[in-house]
Each structure stands twice: as structure tokens, then as C-alpha cells.
Short mmCIF file of N, CA, C and O in Angstrom, two decimals:
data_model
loop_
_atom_site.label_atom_id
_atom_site.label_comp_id
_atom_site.label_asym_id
_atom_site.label_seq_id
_atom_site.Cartn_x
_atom_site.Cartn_y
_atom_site.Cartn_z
N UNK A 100 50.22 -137.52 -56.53
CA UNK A 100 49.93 -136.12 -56.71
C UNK A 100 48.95 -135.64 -55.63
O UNK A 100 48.82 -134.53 -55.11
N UNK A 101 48.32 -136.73 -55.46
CA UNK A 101 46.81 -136.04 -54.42
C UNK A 101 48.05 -136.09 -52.74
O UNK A 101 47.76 -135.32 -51.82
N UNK A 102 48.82 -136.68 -52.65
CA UNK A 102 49.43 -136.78 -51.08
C UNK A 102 50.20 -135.35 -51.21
O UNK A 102 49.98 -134.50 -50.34
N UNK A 103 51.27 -135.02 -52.47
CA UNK A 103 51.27 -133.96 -52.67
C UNK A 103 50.92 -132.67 -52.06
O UNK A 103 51.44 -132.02 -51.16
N UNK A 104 49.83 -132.47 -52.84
CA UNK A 104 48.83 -131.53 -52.53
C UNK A 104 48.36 -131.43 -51.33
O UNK A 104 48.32 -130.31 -50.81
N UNK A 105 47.82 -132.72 -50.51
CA UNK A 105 47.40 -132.20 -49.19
C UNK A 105 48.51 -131.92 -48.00
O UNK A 105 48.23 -131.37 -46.93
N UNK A 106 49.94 -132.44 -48.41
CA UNK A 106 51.10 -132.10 -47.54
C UNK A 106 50.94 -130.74 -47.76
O UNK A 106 50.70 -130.06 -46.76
N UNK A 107 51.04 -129.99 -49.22
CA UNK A 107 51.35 -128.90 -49.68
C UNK A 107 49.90 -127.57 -48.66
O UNK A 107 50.29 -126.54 -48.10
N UNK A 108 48.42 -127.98 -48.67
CA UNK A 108 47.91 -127.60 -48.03
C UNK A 108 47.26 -128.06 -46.46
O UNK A 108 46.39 -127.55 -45.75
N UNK A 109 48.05 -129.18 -46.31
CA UNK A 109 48.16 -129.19 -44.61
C UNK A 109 49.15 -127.89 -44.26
O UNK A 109 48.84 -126.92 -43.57
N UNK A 110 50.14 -128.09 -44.78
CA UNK A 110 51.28 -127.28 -44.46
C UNK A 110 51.15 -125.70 -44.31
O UNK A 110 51.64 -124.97 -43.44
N UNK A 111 50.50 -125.46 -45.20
CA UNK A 111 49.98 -123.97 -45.32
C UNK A 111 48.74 -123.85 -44.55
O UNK A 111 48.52 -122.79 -43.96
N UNK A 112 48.10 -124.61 -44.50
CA UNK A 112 47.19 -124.38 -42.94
C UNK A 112 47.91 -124.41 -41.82
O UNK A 112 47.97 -123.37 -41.17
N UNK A 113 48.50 -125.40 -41.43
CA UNK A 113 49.60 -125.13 -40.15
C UNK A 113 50.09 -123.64 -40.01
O UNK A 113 49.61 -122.94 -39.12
N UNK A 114 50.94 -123.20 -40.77
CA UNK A 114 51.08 -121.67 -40.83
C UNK A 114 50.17 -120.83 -40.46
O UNK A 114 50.44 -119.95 -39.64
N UNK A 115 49.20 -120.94 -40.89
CA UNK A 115 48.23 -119.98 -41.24
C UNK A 115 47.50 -119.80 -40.05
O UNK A 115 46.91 -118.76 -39.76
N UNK A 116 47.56 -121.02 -39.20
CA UNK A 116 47.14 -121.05 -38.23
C UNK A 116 47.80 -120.46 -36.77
O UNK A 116 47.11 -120.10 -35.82
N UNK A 117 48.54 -120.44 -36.79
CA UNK A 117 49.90 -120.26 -36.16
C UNK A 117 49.34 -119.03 -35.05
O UNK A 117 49.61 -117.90 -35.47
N UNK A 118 48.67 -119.05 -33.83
CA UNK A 118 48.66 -117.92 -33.79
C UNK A 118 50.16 -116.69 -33.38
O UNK A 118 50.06 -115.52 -33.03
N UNK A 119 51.12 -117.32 -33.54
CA UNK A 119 52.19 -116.19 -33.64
C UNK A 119 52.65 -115.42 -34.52
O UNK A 119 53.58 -114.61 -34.51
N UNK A 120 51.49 -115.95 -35.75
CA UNK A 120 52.04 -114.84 -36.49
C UNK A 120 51.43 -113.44 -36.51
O UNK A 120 50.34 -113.21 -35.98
N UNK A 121 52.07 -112.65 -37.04
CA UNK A 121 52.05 -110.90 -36.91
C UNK A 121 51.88 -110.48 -38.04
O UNK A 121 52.88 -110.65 -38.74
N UNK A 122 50.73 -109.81 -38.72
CA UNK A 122 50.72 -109.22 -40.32
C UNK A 122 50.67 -107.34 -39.73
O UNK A 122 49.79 -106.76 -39.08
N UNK A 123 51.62 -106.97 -40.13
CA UNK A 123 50.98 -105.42 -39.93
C UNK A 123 50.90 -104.20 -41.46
O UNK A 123 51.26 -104.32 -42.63
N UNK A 124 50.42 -103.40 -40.90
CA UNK A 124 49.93 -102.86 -42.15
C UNK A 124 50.86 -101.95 -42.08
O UNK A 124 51.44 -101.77 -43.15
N UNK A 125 51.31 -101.10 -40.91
CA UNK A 125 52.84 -100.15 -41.16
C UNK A 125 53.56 -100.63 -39.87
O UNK A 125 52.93 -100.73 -38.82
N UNK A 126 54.92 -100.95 -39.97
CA UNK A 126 55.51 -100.98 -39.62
C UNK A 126 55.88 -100.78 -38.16
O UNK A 126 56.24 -99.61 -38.05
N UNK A 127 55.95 -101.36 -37.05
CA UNK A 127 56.02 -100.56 -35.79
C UNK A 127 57.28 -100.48 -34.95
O UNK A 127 57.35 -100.47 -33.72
N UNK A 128 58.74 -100.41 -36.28
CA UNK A 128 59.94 -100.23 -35.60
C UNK A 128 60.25 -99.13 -36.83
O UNK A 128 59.49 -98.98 -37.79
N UNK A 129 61.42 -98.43 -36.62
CA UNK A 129 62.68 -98.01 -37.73
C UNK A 129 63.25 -98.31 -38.53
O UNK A 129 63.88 -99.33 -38.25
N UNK A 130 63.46 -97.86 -39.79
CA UNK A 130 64.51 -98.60 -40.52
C UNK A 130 65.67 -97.79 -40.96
O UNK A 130 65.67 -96.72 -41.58
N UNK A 131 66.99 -98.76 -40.36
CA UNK A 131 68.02 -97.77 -40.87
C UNK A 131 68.90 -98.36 -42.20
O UNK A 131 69.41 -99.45 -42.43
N UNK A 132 68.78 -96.90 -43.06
CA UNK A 132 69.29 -97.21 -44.09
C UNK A 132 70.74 -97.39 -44.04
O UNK A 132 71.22 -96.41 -43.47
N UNK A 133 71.88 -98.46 -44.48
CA UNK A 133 73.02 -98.88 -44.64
C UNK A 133 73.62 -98.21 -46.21
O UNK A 133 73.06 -98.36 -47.30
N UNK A 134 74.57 -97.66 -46.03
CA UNK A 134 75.34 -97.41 -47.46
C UNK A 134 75.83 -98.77 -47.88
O UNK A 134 76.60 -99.42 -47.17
N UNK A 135 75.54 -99.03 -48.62
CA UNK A 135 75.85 -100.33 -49.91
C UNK A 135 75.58 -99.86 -51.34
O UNK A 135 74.85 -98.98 -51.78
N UNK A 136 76.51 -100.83 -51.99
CA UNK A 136 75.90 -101.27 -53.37
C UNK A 136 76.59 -101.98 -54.43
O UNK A 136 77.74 -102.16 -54.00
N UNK A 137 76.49 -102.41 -55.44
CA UNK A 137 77.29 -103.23 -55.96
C UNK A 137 78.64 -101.94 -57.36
O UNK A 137 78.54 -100.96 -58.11
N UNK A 138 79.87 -103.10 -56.79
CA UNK A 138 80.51 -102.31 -58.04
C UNK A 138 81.46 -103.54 -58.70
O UNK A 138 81.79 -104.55 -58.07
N UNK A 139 81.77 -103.29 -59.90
CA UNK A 139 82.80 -104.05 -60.70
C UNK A 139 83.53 -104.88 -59.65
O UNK A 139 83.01 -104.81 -58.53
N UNK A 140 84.34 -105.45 -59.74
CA UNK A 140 85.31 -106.59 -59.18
C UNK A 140 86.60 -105.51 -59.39
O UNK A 140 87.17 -105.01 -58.42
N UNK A 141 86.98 -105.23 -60.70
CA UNK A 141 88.54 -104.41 -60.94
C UNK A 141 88.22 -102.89 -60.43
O UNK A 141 89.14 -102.12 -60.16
N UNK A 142 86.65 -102.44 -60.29
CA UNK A 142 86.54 -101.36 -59.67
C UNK A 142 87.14 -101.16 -58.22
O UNK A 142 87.35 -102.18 -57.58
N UNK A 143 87.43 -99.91 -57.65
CA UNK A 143 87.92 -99.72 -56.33
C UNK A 143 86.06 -99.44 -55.77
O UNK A 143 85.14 -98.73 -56.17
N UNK A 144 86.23 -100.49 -54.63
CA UNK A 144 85.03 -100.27 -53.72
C UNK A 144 85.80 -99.67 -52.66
O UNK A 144 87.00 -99.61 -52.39
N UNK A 145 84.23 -99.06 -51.88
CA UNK A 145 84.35 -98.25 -50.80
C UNK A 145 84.00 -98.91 -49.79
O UNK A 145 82.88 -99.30 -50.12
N UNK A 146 84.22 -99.36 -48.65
CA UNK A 146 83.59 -100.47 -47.97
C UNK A 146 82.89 -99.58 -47.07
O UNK A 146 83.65 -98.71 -46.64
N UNK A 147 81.17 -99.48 -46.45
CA UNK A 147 80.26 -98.70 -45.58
C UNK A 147 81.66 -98.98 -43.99
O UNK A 147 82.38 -99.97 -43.89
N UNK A 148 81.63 -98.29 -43.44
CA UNK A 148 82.55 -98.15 -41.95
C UNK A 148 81.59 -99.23 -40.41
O UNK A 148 80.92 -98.78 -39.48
N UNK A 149 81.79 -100.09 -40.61
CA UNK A 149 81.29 -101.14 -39.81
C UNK A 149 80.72 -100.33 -38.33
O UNK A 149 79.57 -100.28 -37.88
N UNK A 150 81.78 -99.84 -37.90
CA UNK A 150 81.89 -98.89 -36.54
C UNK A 150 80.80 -97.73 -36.11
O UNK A 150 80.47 -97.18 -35.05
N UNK A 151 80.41 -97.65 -37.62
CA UNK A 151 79.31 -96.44 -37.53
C UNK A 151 77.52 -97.11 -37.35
O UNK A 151 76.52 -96.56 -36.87
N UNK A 152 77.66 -98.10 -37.80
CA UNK A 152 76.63 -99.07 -37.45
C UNK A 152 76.83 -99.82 -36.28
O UNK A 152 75.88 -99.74 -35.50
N UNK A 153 77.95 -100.64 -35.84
CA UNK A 153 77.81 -101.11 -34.71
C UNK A 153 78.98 -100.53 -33.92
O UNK A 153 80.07 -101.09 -33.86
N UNK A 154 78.59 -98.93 -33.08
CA UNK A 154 79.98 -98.58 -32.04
C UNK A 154 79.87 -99.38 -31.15
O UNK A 154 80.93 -99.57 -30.55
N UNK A 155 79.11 -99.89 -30.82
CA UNK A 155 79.85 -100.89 -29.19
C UNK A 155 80.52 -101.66 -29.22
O UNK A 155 80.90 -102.08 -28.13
N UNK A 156 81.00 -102.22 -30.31
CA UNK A 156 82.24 -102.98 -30.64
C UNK A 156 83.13 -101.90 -31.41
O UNK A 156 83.80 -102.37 -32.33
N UNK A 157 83.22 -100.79 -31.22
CA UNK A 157 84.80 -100.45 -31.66
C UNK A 157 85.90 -100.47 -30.13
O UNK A 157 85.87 -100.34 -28.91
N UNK A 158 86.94 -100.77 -31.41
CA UNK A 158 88.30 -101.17 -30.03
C UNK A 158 88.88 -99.72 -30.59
O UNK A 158 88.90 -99.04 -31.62
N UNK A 159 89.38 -99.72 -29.07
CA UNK A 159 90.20 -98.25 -29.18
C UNK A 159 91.50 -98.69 -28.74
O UNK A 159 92.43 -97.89 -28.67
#
């Protein structure tokens, strides 16, 4: 139990230490909202249009 534990907080010191990590308090990109959501299985879904999120891959 005690080897445990100090894997468990070596490990989380390693992290913690890390200097690559990044905490920010707001956000410093965009977020774009995607149409989704869940429906029945025998329901008719609408599938969101792939193309409208990623045009540089539409084939014409």
C-alpha cells in the first residue's frame, strides 16, 4: 500500500511539475458550436453536414 501511494504521488508530482503545462483562466481560442445530439435508434436522425465544418475537403 505504502509503494502504492508514493507511485500514486510521485506521479502527480511529475505532472505537476511539468513545466508545459498551461492552466488558463479564460480561454484564448474560439469555440465552435457543432449541431449534435442524441436520438432513438428507430427515430429518423438528421446527420450535422460534415462539409460545413470541414469545406476544404468537399469534392465537387
Amino acid at each position: 500500500m505504502w509503494v502504492l501511494a508514493g507511485l500514486v504521488i510521485s506521479g502527480a508530482s511529475l505532472i505537476a511539475s511539468n513545466s508545459d503545462n498551461l492552466f488558463y483562466v479564460k480561454r484564448p481560442f474560439d469555440l465552435e458550436v457543432m449541431e449534435t445530439g442524441y436520438k432513438f435508434v428507430w427515430k429518423q436522425t438528421e446527420r450535422p453536414d460534415y462539409y460545413k465544418y470541414h469545406p476544404e475537403e468537399k469534392k465537387e
